[in-house]
Coordinates of C-alpha atoms in Angstrom, one line a residue:
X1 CA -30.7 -33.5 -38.6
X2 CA -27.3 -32.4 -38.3
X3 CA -26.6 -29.0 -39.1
X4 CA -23.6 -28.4 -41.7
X5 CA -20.7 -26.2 -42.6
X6 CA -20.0 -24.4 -45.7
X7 CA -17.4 -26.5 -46.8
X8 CA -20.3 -29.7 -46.8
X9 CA -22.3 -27.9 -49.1
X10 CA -20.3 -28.1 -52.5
X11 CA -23.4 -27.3 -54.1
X12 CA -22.9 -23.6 -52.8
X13 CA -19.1 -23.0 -54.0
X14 CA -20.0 -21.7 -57.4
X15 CA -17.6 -19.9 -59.5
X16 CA -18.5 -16.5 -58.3
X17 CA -18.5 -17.4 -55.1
X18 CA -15.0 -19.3 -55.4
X19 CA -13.8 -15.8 -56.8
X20 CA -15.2 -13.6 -54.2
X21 CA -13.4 -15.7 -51.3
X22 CA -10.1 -15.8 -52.8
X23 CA -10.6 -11.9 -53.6
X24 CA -11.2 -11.4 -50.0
X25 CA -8.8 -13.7 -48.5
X26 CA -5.8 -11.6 -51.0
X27 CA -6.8 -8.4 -49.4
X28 CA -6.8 -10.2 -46.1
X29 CA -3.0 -11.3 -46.6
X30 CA -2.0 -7.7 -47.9
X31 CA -3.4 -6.0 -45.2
X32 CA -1.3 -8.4 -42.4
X33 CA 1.6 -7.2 -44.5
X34 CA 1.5 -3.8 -43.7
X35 CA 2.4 -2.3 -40.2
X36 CA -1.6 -1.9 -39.0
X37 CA -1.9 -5.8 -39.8
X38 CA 0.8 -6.7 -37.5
X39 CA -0.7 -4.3 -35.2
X40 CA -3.8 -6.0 -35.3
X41 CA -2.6 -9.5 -35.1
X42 CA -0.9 -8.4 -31.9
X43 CA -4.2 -6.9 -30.5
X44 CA -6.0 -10.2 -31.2
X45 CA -3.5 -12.8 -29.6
X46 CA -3.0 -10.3 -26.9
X47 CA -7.1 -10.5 -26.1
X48 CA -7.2 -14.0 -26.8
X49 CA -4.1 -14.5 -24.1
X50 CA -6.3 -12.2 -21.6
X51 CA -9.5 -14.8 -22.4
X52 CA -7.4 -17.8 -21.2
X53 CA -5.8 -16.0 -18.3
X54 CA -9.7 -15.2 -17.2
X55 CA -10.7 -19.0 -17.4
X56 CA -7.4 -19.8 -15.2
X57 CA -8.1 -17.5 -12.7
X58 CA -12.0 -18.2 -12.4
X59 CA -11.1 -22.3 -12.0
X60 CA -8.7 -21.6 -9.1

């Protein structure tokens, strides 16, 4: 039995549910509006950057 995603299960995505994401996801988009959000998305791609210079070096 395969196991499956949260987007395969329709039966899950009621209305409160559907409500609680997109509350979530506006607050998300607010807070990458604001100085610290750009801060943070720098701090991410910055460690995800370091994470591929790792696997470079370790395959040489």
């Amino acid at each position: 039995m395969e196991k499956q995603t949260i987007n395969e299960m329709p039966w899950i995505w009621t209305d409160n549910v559907k409500e609680k994401v997109q509350e979530k996801k506006r607050c998300l988009y607010k807070k990458l509006d604001t100085r610290e959000g750009e801060r943070d998305l720098y701090k991410l791609s910055r460690a995800r950057y370091r994470q591929t210079q790792d696997v470079v070096t370790s395959l040489m």
